[in-house]
XYZ file of C-alpha atoms in Angstrom:
564
model
C -5.435 9.602 29.558
C -7.288 12.735 30.005
C -10.494 14.105 28.234
C -9.655 16.024 24.852
C -10.574 19.383 25.492
C -14.216 19.462 23.822
C -13.415 22.294 21.347
C -10.714 20.419 19.754
C -10.933 20.533 15.837
C -11.769 16.974 14.377
C -11.697 16.603 11.447
C -13.976 12.918 10.177
C -15.119 10.841 7.635
C -18.083 8.999 7.884
C -18.081 5.323 5.179
C -21.285 3.794 4.380
C -22.181 0.518 3.398
C -22.617 -0.838 -0.124
C -26.137 -1.506 -1.575
C -26.544 -4.974 -2.841
C -23.410 -6.454 -1.343
C -24.155 -9.699 -2.241
C -24.539 -9.211 -5.496
C -21.690 -7.086 -5.633
C -19.422 -9.831 -4.498
C -20.827 -12.123 -7.267
C -20.347 -9.274 -9.870
C -16.229 -9.496 -9.075
C -16.269 -13.063 -9.134
C -17.601 -13.321 -12.711
C -15.573 -10.091 -13.943
C -12.614 -12.077 -13.787
C -13.828 -15.408 -14.739
C -13.551 -16.301 -18.301
C -16.925 -17.454 -20.421
C -19.012 -15.554 -17.762
C -21.177 -12.808 -19.111
C -19.487 -10.503 -16.840
C -16.135 -11.133 -17.701
C -14.100 -7.770 -18.340
C -17.249 -5.846 -18.287
C -16.534 -3.124 -16.388
C -18.783 -0.550 -15.131
C -18.887 3.241 -15.062
C -18.534 5.025 -11.743
C -22.282 6.076 -12.737
C -23.247 2.174 -13.151
C -21.662 1.684 -10.036
C -23.230 4.294 -8.067
C -27.091 3.105 -9.519
C -26.344 -0.364 -8.616
C -24.428 -1.125 -5.455
C -23.736 2.818 -3.715
C -26.316 4.073 -1.007
C -28.864 6.047 -2.070
C -29.504 9.736 -1.920
C -31.882 9.366 0.592
C -29.534 7.277 2.984
C -26.692 9.912 2.342
C -29.120 12.588 3.479
C -30.128 10.989 6.612
C -26.238 10.625 7.434
C -25.985 14.452 6.463
C -28.289 15.341 8.769
C -27.366 13.683 11.977
C -24.063 15.363 11.148
C -25.308 18.927 10.936
C -27.932 18.616 13.945
C -25.042 17.416 15.929
C -22.881 20.892 14.998
C -20.320 19.441 12.174
C -19.642 22.098 9.488
C -18.505 21.720 6.096
C -19.892 18.552 5.539
C -18.924 17.136 1.879
C -20.336 14.137 0.448
C -17.915 11.809 -2.595
C -19.296 11.472 -6.013
C -20.319 7.782 -5.336
C -22.031 8.750 -1.954
C -19.582 6.223 -0.180
C -17.921 8.780 1.971
C -19.014 12.091 4.001
C -16.437 13.964 5.330
C -16.691 16.841 7.912
C -15.182 19.298 10.057
C -16.346 19.911 14.079
C -14.773 19.153 17.557
C -14.461 16.727 19.954
C -17.881 17.776 21.408
C -19.422 17.015 18.349
C -18.115 13.875 18.422
C -19.354 12.635 21.705
C -22.814 14.198 20.750
C -22.779 12.241 17.409
C -21.219 8.867 17.812
C -21.630 8.352 21.866
C -17.729 8.043 22.514
C -15.242 10.376 24.158
C -12.049 11.445 23.169
C -9.263 10.856 25.255
C -5.790 12.935 25.651
C -2.756 10.780 26.204
C 1.183 10.052 25.642
C 1.438 6.993 22.483
C 5.095 6.327 21.519
C 6.420 9.235 23.193
C 4.101 11.640 21.352
C 1.373 13.396 22.461
C -2.005 11.955 20.694
C -5.692 11.425 20.942
C -7.939 8.745 20.187
C -11.787 7.492 21.214
C -12.409 5.209 24.326
C -15.461 3.458 23.131
C -16.069 2.336 19.744
C -18.448 4.714 17.616
C -22.183 4.370 17.373
C -25.082 5.728 15.638
C -28.913 6.061 16.167
C -30.724 2.639 15.041
C -32.004 4.636 11.913
C -28.455 4.467 10.485
C -26.788 1.576 11.446
C -27.790 -0.564 7.880
C -26.374 2.753 6.299
C -23.166 3.780 8.340
C -20.089 1.212 7.989
C -17.646 3.088 9.984
C -16.445 6.436 11.129
C -12.669 7.538 10.722
C -10.670 10.461 12.259
C -11.369 9.931 15.320
C -7.445 8.751 16.737
C -4.110 10.645 15.464
C -2.082 7.570 17.469
C -1.472 5.317 14.818
C -1.540 6.877 11.236
C -0.626 5.344 7.909
C 3.255 5.420 7.456
C 5.609 4.869 4.163
C 7.278 1.653 3.264
C 10.812 3.359 2.732
C 14.174 1.744 3.623
C 16.894 4.485 3.792
C 19.096 4.484 7.141
C 22.860 5.061 7.958
C 25.015 1.932 7.812
C 25.825 2.502 11.385
C 22.307 1.775 12.460
C 22.418 -1.765 11.040
C 23.556 -4.615 13.614
C 22.799 -7.556 12.616
C 22.852 -8.318 8.662
C 20.797 -11.172 7.676
C 23.090 -13.789 6.163
C 21.305 -14.279 2.913
C 23.017 -10.921 1.900
C 26.363 -12.605 1.476
C 25.098 -15.382 -0.470
C 26.036 -14.159 -4.273
C 28.309 -15.636 -6.922
C 31.443 -13.750 -8.284
C 29.482 -13.584 -11.422
C 26.415 -11.702 -9.788
C 26.397 -8.537 -7.352
C 24.397 -6.685 -5.207
C 24.761 -3.215 -6.518
C 22.266 0.030 -6.733
C 20.093 0.701 -9.858
C 18.709 3.425 -11.595
C 15.155 3.534 -11.741
C 15.028 2.579 -15.890
C 17.393 -0.394 -14.682
C 14.308 -2.873 -13.757
C 12.688 -2.590 -17.308
C 15.569 -4.568 -18.362
C 16.264 -6.530 -15.154
C 12.357 -7.862 -15.028
C 12.194 -7.879 -19.079
C 9.796 -5.184 -19.440
C 12.198 -3.134 -21.513
C 11.045 -4.929 -25.278
C 7.481 -4.444 -24.165
C 6.218 -0.245 -25.645
C 5.905 2.134 -23.124
C 3.156 2.437 -21.091
C 2.397 5.978 -23.096
C -1.638 4.743 -23.085
C -2.092 4.158 -19.572
C -2.530 6.436 -17.048
C -1.180 5.654 -13.650
C -2.077 6.965 -10.014
C -0.025 7.367 -7.078
C -1.696 7.735 -3.187
C 0.363 10.569 -1.775
C 0.407 13.168 0.902
C 2.163 16.703 1.027
C 2.645 19.297 -1.482
C 3.941 17.705 -4.691
C 5.944 20.794 -6.318
C 9.162 19.188 -5.804
C 8.340 15.989 -5.875
C 7.078 16.762 -9.278
C 10.343 19.011 -10.202
C 12.669 16.106 -8.940
C 10.621 13.908 -11.660
C 11.295 16.317 -14.264
C 15.126 16.366 -13.465
C 15.264 12.438 -13.268
C 13.374 12.471 -16.767
C 15.326 14.465 -18.491
C 18.781 12.936 -16.803
C 17.208 9.497 -18.061
C 16.617 11.102 -21.783
C 13.145 10.298 -21.106
C 9.801 12.434 -22.275
C 8.702 14.932 -19.764
C 5.691 13.400 -17.455
C 2.443 14.623 -18.095
C 1.615 15.103 -14.085
C -1.515 16.201 -12.264
C -2.314 16.784 -8.783
C -6.110 15.409 -7.429
C -6.899 16.801 -3.832
C -10.209 15.755 -2.397
C -10.530 19.025 -0.914
C -11.457 17.743 2.744
C -8.626 18.214 5.532
C -5.712 20.462 5.916
C -2.686 20.143 3.020
C 0.469 18.669 4.413
C 3.580 21.227 4.205
C 6.126 18.818 2.693
C 6.058 15.640 0.783
C 7.732 12.525 1.880
C 10.500 11.337 -0.072
C 8.581 8.169 -0.464
C 6.687 10.049 -3.522
C 10.209 10.698 -5.029
C 10.770 7.150 -5.270
C 7.719 6.158 -6.030
C 7.209 8.289 -9.321
C 10.699 8.215 -10.673
C 10.739 4.061 -10.275
C 6.949 4.226 -11.680
C 8.523 6.056 -14.856
C 11.820 4.672 -14.996
C 9.906 1.251 -15.196
C 7.220 2.021 -17.108
C 9.223 3.920 -20.077
C 6.531 6.603 -19.398
C 2.833 7.337 -18.734
C -0.149 8.933 -20.529
C -0.348 10.840 -17.364
C 0.856 10.534 -14.042
C -1.729 11.607 -11.181
C -0.543 12.167 -7.227
C -3.520 12.079 -5.268
C -2.203 13.648 -1.839
C -3.917 12.617 1.226
C -4.724 15.779 3.473
C -3.901 16.060 7.255
C -5.844 15.963 10.284
C -6.274 18.825 12.699
C -3.141 18.629 15.415
C -0.986 16.345 13.152
C 1.289 17.039 10.286
C 0.397 13.928 9.201
C -1.964 11.918 6.713
C -4.786 9.987 9.084
C -6.719 7.326 8.380
C -9.839 9.430 7.468
C -7.989 11.344 4.878
C -6.220 8.224 3.511
C -9.426 6.874 2.747
C -10.452 10.117 0.876
C -7.818 9.856 -1.444
C -8.440 6.226 -2.200
C -12.131 6.926 -2.915
C -11.059 10.162 -5.013
C -8.696 7.927 -7.252
C -11.695 5.650 -7.646
C -14.384 8.065 -8.208
C -12.344 9.921 -10.699
C -11.671 6.705 -12.685
C -8.737 7.906 -14.751
C -6.044 5.618 -13.300
C -5.961 2.155 -14.732
C -3.220 1.329 -11.938
C -2.867 3.244 -8.384
C 0.141 2.745 -6.241
C -0.193 2.618 -2.734
C 3.228 2.391 -0.691
C 1.098 3.342 2.915
C -0.144 1.372 5.363
C -0.777 0.168 8.775
C -0.958 -2.847 10.776
C -3.991 -4.918 10.023
C -5.233 -5.114 13.719
C -5.332 -0.809 14.007
C -7.004 -0.830 10.519
C -9.736 -3.254 11.518
C -10.361 -1.522 14.955
C -10.481 2.312 13.496
C -12.647 1.105 10.710
C -10.496 2.181 7.940
C -10.158 -1.921 6.721
C -14.009 -2.145 6.144
C -13.844 1.504 4.696
C -11.072 1.071 2.292
C -12.321 -2.487 1.313
C -15.352 -0.660 -0.200
C -13.498 1.314 -1.856
C -11.286 -1.104 -3.699
C -14.241 -3.243 -4.650
C -15.405 -0.309 -6.647
C -11.929 -0.197 -8.034
C -12.263 -3.666 -9.294
C -15.320 -3.323 -10.556
C -14.741 -0.336 -12.754
C -11.181 -2.171 -14.044
C -8.904 -0.562 -11.836
C -5.830 -2.167 -9.932
C -4.523 -0.975 -6.627
C -0.816 -2.189 -6.413
C 0.121 -2.001 -2.435
C 3.543 -2.414 -0.324
C 3.325 -5.539 1.824
C 5.377 -3.456 4.187
C 9.178 -3.291 5.422
C 9.086 -5.284 9.030
C 8.903 -8.831 8.246
C 5.917 -10.556 10.622
C 6.446 -7.932 12.665
C 4.340 -4.980 11.407
C 2.375 -4.961 14.540
C 5.220 -4.643 17.085
C 5.941 -0.877 17.721
C 8.856 0.613 19.088
C 8.944 3.156 21.871
C 9.053 5.714 19.554
C 6.260 4.080 17.040
C 8.464 2.082 14.446
C 7.355 -1.117 13.212
C 9.045 -4.225 13.552
C 10.095 -4.050 17.117
C 12.043 -6.868 18.280
C 14.250 -5.857 21.773
C 16.905 -3.658 22.440
C 20.931 -3.789 22.050
C 23.791 -3.196 24.079
C 25.605 -2.779 20.897
C 26.989 -6.322 21.121
C 24.175 -8.249 21.191
C 20.344 -8.306 21.005
C 17.737 -9.014 23.927
C 14.566 -10.127 22.300
C 11.090 -8.308 24.291
C 8.391 -9.611 22.160
C 7.188 -12.939 21.593
C 9.043 -13.694 18.191
C 6.295 -16.174 16.885
C 3.337 -13.653 17.233
C 2.792 -12.527 14.003
C 0.826 -9.497 12.034
C 0.497 -8.137 8.691
C -0.014 -4.870 6.980
C -3.239 -3.145 5.910
C -3.846 -2.297 3.063
C -1.886 -5.478 1.356
C -3.610 -7.573 3.449
C -6.709 -6.708 1.366
C -8.180 -9.314 -1.116
C -8.937 -6.632 -3.871
C -5.162 -4.994 -4.067
C -2.264 -6.844 -5.499
C 0.378 -6.895 -2.373
C 3.858 -6.672 -3.605
C 6.539 -8.051 -1.235
C 10.689 -7.673 -1.465
C 13.272 -9.381 -2.826
C 16.975 -8.780 -2.287
C 17.992 -8.868 -6.469
C 21.520 -9.885 -7.880
C 22.168 -8.753 -11.362
C 25.259 -9.487 -13.496
C 26.066 -5.978 -14.428
C 23.584 -3.947 -13.383
C 20.817 -4.893 -15.802
C 20.384 -8.826 -16.013
C 18.802 -10.698 -13.712
C 21.052 -12.883 -12.156
C 18.989 -14.230 -8.699
C 16.836 -13.163 -6.072
C 16.171 -13.996 -2.163
C 13.700 -12.968 0.452
C 14.482 -9.437 0.878
C 15.751 -9.547 5.301
C 18.179 -6.926 5.954
C 18.426 -8.450 9.564
C 18.150 -5.872 12.733
C 18.942 -2.188 13.031
C 18.391 0.220 15.467
C 14.800 1.070 15.424
C 14.116 4.901 16.217
C 16.704 7.203 14.658
C 17.392 11.214 14.155
C 17.450 12.852 11.250
C 20.290 11.958 10.318
C 19.918 8.025 10.665
C 21.239 7.901 14.055
C 19.828 6.163 16.836
C 18.224 7.913 19.504
C 17.668 4.964 21.794
C 18.462 1.493 21.965
C 15.011 -0.193 20.717
C 16.095 -2.934 17.814
C 13.618 -3.830 14.583
C 13.960 -6.036 11.668
C 13.904 -4.662 8.380
C 12.131 -7.291 6.001
C 9.500 -7.833 3.342
C 5.925 -8.150 4.824
C 3.866 -11.139 4.445
C 1.945 -13.904 6.176
C -1.702 -14.589 6.765
C -4.247 -11.869 7.657
C -6.493 -12.367 10.759
C -9.535 -10.463 9.321
C -9.982 -11.166 5.707
C -11.079 -13.922 4.420
C -9.378 -15.786 1.641
C -10.940 -15.007 -2.149
C -11.711 -18.001 -3.583
C -9.185 -17.748 -6.151
C -6.359 -18.133 -3.857
C -8.021 -20.650 -2.142
C -8.684 -22.530 -5.303
C -4.512 -22.919 -6.223
C -3.263 -23.025 -2.192
C -5.701 -25.545 -1.020
C -8.758 -25.472 1.139
C -6.866 -25.003 4.064
C -6.117 -21.708 2.980
C -9.171 -19.553 4.896
C -7.723 -16.317 5.419
C -6.393 -14.194 2.749
C -2.065 -14.661 2.753
C 0.366 -12.678 0.923
C 2.227 -11.159 -1.012
C 1.149 -12.067 -4.154
C 4.434 -10.926 -5.983
C 7.724 -9.590 -4.622
C 10.808 -7.491 -6.119
C 13.284 -5.573 -5.511
C 13.394 -4.144 -2.012
C 16.978 -4.394 -0.749
C 18.380 -0.993 0.369
C 21.977 -2.345 -1.165
C 19.834 -3.205 -4.485
C 17.993 -0.304 -4.493
C 17.339 2.527 -6.633
C 19.148 5.721 -6.814
C 16.468 8.643 -7.126
C 16.861 12.521 -7.049
C 15.574 14.335 -4.222
C 15.414 18.187 -3.776
C 16.966 18.565 -7.170
C 20.348 15.908 -6.706
C 21.178 12.598 -6.927
C 20.665 10.514 -4.048
C 24.323 8.953 -3.080
C 23.043 6.002 -1.502
C 19.792 3.477 -2.779
C 16.301 3.972 -1.593
C 14.825 0.356 -1.023
C 11.695 -0.982 1.008
C 8.450 -2.759 -0.194
C 7.745 1.264 -1.679
C 10.333 0.076 -4.073
C 9.119 -3.402 -5.198
C 5.212 -1.975 -5.578
C 6.396 0.724 -8.180
C 8.354 -1.598 -10.045
C 5.278 -3.957 -10.683
C 3.105 -0.738 -11.306
C 5.256 0.533 -13.980
C 5.835 -3.547 -15.617
C 1.983 -3.659 -15.368
C 1.311 -0.238 -16.570
C 2.999 -1.575 -20.088
C 0.742 -4.577 -20.254
C -2.265 -2.695 -19.837
C -1.188 -0.447 -22.574
C -0.813 -3.301 -24.713
C -4.299 -4.678 -23.804
C -5.895 -0.961 -24.121
C -6.096 -0.996 -20.188
C -8.605 -4.190 -20.078
C -6.800 -6.276 -17.550
C -7.912 -5.196 -14.198
C -7.094 -6.837 -11.165
C -4.541 -9.715 -11.973
C -4.540 -11.785 -9.059
C -7.361 -14.238 -9.654
C -5.164 -15.024 -13.139
C -2.185 -15.060 -11.366
C -3.099 -17.835 -8.973
C -4.648 -19.657 -11.806
C -1.934 -19.705 -14.329
C 1.461 -18.934 -12.586
C 1.531 -22.060 -10.239
C 4.191 -24.617 -11.901
C 4.835 -22.281 -14.833
C 7.771 -21.067 -13.531
C 8.801 -19.845 -17.276
C 6.625 -16.762 -16.196
C 8.255 -15.937 -12.850
C 11.071 -15.780 -10.882
C 10.433 -18.594 -8.249
C 12.294 -17.165 -4.992
C 13.251 -20.017 -3.058
C 15.971 -19.038 -0.027
C 15.512 -16.675 2.746
C 12.665 -15.912 5.451
C 11.190 -12.805 6.487
C 11.455 -13.139 10.428
C 14.223 -12.782 12.695
C 16.371 -16.040 13.777
C 14.311 -18.679 12.146
C 10.996 -17.385 12.978
C 8.780 -16.067 10.193
C 7.795 -17.506 6.976
C 10.777 -18.938 4.394
C 10.843 -19.037 0.739
C 9.965 -22.674 -1.032
C 9.264 -23.735 -4.349
C 6.377 -22.231 -5.518
C 4.137 -19.806 -3.725
C 4.944 -19.051 -0.427
C 4.050 -16.266 2.549
C 7.652 -14.765 1.911
C 7.475 -13.420 -1.604
C 4.475 -14.894 -2.721
C 5.284 -15.936 -6.855
C 8.276 -14.370 -6.577
C 9.045 -11.845 -9.702
C 7.490 -11.639 -12.932
C 8.992 -11.591 -16.090
C 6.926 -8.724 -18.058
C 7.527 -9.884 -21.289
C 6.944 -13.607 -20.983
C 3.385 -12.395 -18.911
C 2.496 -10.177 -21.776
C 2.620 -13.038 -24.135
C 0.740 -15.596 -21.986
C -2.001 -13.304 -21.510
C -3.550 -13.976 -24.520
C -3.831 -17.491 -24.125
C -5.322 -16.668 -20.132
C -7.833 -14.556 -21.742
C -8.654 -17.235 -24.425
C -9.489 -19.513 -21.662
């Protein structure tokens, strides 16, 4: 390690703490409790700010500290929760009593702080975390596409289909029929958000091509940037998948809003600071009822960088306002914290082409954040089998087995590192179990466990999407497919209830156990390697949660849930 040049530009974000945190937590519990005076009495952004955000005086003190230490372009979010600023390594060292080091990480140049950021004692009760001090591990998408020759050990569960049911790719519109959402009205009363990065021009053009080909109405779209950081030049294929599957499953929405994160200096990808700013913008806008997140990091990194605490504060406000974040649980099984030499998750060892030599401790598990947040819906993945292409026939845990981890732009391997592709799921280390989860799963559950639900994510049964104007020749999968399926289906339910459902997980854990008519319980497969990981069982499990939903039956049941 060597010191980062003091003149190196850095874009940071200072996340502040809520006021009256205990009162806020009590309000969030009551908000989803039938019979409570606060039941579904959602707050406006102005009401939330008045009751729970930092005061203007607290914000002014932090702004003064940043400016006194040389930061420029200091901006304050509408809810007073996030301050963004531009500076350099010298400003960071002066303001936060830490130094930034330069080093190589997974074969790439990177920088990061060597000590935790500190602030003057007068600001300690206001400041929660400082983001943007590292670019070694940044949020990434949950998209599975690679050349078939990259697969080394396909998981045996893929063969467990009958002659009547098949593993086939699907059009994005198929999922509404498969998961029994097509009988419900389209979600034209509901605005949906997507957390993204990059220029959305091609993504929206591809969405328009998709809707034209699928004979769906053209989607009213918007792109809302938070104004901090540097625009990322090219959008990922990820957001073509997100948008087309959401629209295909929902049948159309009132508006689809993209919230692209900016990049930080010295990187062409979004950082923890800019992704959190995108989350916050979606919440302060308060236009999208449900927001898709197909991005994340391993939970340990999110905790250490402060991103976990900062994002949880945003997600709490979303719940208070009646918004729902749906988050992909990850594509590295139980090994999301294990990285290959080129920085890809799910690393388990190396291969000589004939066999795999495991390197890491396969019994050491980890989960993805923000999927592990108790204030979001964590969506895992299944392998879907259908009769034809539109009739549900069965699901198993999505686990495509082992494949080469580090690939070039054509999907060919660049080294011998091996990873698994499987649905994320397990137990959080840092997030306490919410009361509704403990009540359903037992008092031994003291930490947040995930996923909550799961939908199709397998490459072989994934979605054929439009990218760069052309229909892809092979399907795209991953939990980046599963979460948009849930978002599209749930948007139909929100439209049918005047956008009044809010975070549905408390209702899921109260009403789904034992009621298998409402969901497809997954009972086969696991999300680890060679017997490790979590195995699907009858009822909720850490591989697929409650499984996938039958949206029409859930829609009918909601009326009785709300009358309790």
